[in-house]
Short mmCIF file of C-alpha atoms in Angstrom, two decimals:
data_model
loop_
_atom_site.label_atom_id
_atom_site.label_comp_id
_atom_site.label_asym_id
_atom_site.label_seq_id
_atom_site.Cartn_x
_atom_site.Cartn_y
_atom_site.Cartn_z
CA UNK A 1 68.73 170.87 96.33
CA UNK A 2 68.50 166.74 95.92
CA UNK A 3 71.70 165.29 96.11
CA UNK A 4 72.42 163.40 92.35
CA UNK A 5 73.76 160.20 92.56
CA UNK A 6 77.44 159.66 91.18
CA UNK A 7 77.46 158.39 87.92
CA UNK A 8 77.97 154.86 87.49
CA UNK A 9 81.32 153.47 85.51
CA UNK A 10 81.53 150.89 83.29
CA UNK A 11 83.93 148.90 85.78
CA UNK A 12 81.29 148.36 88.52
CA UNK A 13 78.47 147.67 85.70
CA UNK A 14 80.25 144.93 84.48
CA UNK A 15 82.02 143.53 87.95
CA UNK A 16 78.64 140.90 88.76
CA UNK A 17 79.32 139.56 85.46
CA UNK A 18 83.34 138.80 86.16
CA UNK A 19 82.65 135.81 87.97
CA UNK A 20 79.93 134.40 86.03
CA UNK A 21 82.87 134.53 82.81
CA UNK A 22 85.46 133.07 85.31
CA UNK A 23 83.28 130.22 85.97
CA UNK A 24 82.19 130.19 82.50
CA UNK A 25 86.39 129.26 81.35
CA UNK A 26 86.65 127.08 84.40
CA UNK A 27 83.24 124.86 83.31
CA UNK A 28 85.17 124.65 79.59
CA UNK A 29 88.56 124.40 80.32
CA UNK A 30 86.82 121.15 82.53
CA UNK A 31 84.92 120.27 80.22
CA UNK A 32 88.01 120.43 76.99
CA UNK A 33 89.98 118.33 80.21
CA UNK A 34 87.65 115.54 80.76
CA UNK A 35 86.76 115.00 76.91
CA UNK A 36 90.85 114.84 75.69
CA UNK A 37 90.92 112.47 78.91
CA UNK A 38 88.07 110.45 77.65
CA UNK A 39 89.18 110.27 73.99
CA UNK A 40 93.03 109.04 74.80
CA UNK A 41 91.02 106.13 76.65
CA UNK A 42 89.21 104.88 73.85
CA UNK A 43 88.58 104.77 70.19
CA UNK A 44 84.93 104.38 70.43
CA UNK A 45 82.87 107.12 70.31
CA UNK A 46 82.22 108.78 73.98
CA UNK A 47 79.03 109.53 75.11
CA UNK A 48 78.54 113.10 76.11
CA UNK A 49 77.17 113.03 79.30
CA UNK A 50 79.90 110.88 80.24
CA UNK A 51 82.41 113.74 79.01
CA UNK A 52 79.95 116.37 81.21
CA UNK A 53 80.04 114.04 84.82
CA UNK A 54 83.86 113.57 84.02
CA UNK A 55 84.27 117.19 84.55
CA UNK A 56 81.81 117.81 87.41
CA UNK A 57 79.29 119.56 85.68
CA UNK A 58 75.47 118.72 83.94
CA UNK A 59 74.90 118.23 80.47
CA UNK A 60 73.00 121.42 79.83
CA UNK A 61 76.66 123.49 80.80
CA UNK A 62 78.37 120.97 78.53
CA UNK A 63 75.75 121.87 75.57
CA UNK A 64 75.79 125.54 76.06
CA UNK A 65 79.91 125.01 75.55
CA UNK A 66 79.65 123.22 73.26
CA UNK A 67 76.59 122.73 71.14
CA UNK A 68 77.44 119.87 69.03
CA UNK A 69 79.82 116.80 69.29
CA UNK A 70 81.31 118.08 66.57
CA UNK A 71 82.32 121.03 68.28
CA UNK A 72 83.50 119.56 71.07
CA UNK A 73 85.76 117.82 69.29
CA UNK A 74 87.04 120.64 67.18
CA UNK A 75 87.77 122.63 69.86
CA UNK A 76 89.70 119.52 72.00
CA UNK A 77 91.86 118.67 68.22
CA UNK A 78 92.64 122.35 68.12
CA UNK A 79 93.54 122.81 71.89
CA UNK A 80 95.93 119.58 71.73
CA UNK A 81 97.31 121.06 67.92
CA UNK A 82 98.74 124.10 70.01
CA UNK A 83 99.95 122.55 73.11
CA UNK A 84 102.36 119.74 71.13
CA UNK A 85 103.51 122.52 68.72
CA UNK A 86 104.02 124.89 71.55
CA UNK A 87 106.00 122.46 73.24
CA UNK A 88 108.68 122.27 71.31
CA UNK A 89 110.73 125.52 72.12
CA UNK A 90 110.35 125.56 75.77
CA UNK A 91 111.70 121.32 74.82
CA UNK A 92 114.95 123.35 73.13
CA UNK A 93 115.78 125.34 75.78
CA UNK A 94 116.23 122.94 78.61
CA UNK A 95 117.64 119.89 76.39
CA UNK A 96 120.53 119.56 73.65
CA UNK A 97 118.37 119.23 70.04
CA UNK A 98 118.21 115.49 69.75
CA UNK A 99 117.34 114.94 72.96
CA UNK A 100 114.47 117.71 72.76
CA UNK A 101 113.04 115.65 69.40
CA UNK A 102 112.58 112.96 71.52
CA UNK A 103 110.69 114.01 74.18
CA UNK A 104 108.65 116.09 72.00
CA UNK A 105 107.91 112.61 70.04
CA UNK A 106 106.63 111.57 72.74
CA UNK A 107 104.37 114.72 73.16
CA UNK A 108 103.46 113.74 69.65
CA UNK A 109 102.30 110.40 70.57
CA UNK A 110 99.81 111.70 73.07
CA UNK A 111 98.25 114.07 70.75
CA UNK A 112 98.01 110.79 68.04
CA UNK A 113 95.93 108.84 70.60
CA UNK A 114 93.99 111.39 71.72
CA UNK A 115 93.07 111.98 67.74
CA UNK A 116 92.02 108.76 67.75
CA UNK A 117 89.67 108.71 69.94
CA UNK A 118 87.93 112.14 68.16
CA UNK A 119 88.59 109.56 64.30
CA UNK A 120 85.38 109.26 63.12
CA UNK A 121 83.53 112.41 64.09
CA UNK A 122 86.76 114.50 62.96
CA UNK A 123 86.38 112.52 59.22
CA UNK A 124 82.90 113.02 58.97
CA UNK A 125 82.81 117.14 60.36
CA UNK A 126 86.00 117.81 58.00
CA UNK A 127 84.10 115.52 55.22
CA UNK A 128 81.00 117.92 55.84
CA UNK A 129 82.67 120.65 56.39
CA UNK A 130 81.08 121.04 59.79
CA UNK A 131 84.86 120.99 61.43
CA UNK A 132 87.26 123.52 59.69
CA UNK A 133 90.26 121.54 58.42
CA UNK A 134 93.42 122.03 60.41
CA UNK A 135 96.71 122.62 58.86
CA UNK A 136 97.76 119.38 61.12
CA UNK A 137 100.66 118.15 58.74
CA UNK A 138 102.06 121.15 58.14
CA UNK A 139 102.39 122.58 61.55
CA UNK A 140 103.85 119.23 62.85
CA UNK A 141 106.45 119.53 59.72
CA UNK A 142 107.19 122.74 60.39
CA UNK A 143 107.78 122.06 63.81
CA UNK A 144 109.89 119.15 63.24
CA UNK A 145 112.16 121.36 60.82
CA UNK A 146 112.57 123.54 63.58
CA UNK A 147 113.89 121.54 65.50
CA UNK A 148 116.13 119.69 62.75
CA UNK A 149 117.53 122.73 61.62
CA UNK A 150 118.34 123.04 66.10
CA UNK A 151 120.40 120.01 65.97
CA UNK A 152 122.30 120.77 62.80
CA UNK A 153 123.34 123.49 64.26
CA UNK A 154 124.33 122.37 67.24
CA UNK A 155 125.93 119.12 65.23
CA UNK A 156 124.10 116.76 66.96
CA UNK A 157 121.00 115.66 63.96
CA UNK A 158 122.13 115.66 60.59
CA UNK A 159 121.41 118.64 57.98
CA UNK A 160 120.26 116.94 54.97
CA UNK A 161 117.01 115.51 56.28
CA UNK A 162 113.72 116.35 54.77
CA UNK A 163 111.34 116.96 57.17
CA UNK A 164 108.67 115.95 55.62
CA UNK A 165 110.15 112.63 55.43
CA UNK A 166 110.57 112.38 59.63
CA UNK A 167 106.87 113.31 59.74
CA UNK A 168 106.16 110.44 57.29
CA UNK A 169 108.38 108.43 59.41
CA UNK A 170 106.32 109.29 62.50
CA UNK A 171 102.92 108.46 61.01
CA UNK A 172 104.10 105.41 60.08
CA UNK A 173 105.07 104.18 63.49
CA UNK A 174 102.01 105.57 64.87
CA UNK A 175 99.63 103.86 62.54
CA UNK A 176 101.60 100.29 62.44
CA UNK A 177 101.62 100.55 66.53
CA UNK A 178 97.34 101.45 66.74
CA UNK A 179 96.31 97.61 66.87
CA UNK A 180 98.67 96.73 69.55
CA UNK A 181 98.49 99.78 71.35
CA UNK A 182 102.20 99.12 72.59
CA UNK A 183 103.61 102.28 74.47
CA UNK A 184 106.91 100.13 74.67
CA UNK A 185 106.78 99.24 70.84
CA UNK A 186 106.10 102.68 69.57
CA UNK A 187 109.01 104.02 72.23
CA UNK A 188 111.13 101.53 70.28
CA UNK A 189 110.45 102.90 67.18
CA UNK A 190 110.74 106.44 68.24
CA UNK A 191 113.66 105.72 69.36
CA UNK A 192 115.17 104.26 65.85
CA UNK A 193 113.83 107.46 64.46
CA UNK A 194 116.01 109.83 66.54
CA UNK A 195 118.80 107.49 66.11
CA UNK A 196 118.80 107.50 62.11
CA UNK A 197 118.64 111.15 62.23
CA UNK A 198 122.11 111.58 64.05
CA UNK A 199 125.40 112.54 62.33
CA UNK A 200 126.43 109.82 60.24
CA UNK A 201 130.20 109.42 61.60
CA UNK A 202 132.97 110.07 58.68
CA UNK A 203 134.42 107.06 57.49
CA UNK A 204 137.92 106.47 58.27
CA UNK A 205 140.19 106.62 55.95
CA UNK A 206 142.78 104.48 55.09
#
């Protein structure tokens, strides 16, 4: 009687194709790398096969990624959108609530340069409708009452901020700080920020 050959599972079917999908990530996770690099160096527009040799690999893996600019810059916006909102709670558990708000700030910053760099391709995809529009503002305001409503609690921000104010606050220091490009300036500011939004002491009475 022939021998019949044991039946093959789905597990070693598919286990050639496991590394081909682990390089697949690596090549875009590169890729995502080299372009948020790229745009936080520059406002101008970044040529593609700049963004491909940045992250060690040839244009056609950068296309097959990532078929458009447009999608390569969706995909880098949305990626940076997660990480600063993200930050924020591991931010609260290692520092008191005012001091977390700062450093997340600055994790804000980043993000705001990095947008910069992806300006005019993000206007003209969310114009066209080519990029989906983010909920940008109100994740960052959400985030930023999060971590107000922290600091109340632990009496160290005050409790009758809006926080859609501090986000207007934010913007503005970003936006009047993009000419000069001053990292020292826009700390400055930051700083005034986190400062205004302390407890205001009681006055003394007399």
């Amino acid at each position: 009687m022939p021998e019949t050959e044991p039946p093959t599972t789905g597990s070693s079917a598919s286990a050639p194709d496991r590394p081909a999908r682990a390089d697949a990530r690596r090549n875009r996770d590169k890729l995502l790398a080299a372009a948020r690099d790229a745009f936080a160096a520059t406002p101008d527009a970044v040529p593609l096969d700049a963004v491909a040799r940045a992250a060690g690999v040839g244009i056609g893996t950068l296309y097959r990624h990532f078929p458009t600019r447009e999608a390569l810059v969706e995909a880098v916006y949305a990626a940076e959108l997660d990480k600063v909102v993200a930050s924020a709670p591991p931010l609260l558990d290692e520092l008191e609530p005012a001091a977390a708000l700062r450093a997340w700030l600055t994790q804000y910053a980043a993000f705001f340069k990095i947008k910069r760099g992806m300006s005019d391709t993000l206007r003209a995809g969310w114009a066209s409708g080519t990029i989906a529009t983010p909920a940008t503002r109100e994740r960052i305001t959400a985030t930023i009452a999060m971590m107000l409503s922290r600091g109340a609690e632990a009496g160290s921000l005050r409790s009758d901020v809006d926080p859609e104010d501090v986000t207007m606050m934010v913007l503005g220091v970003f936006l009047s700080t993009t000419a000069t490009d001053s990292t020292e300036k826009t700390d400055q500011l930051l700083d005034l920020i986190v400062d205004a939004l302390r407890p205001r002491p009681e006055p003394k009475s007399r």
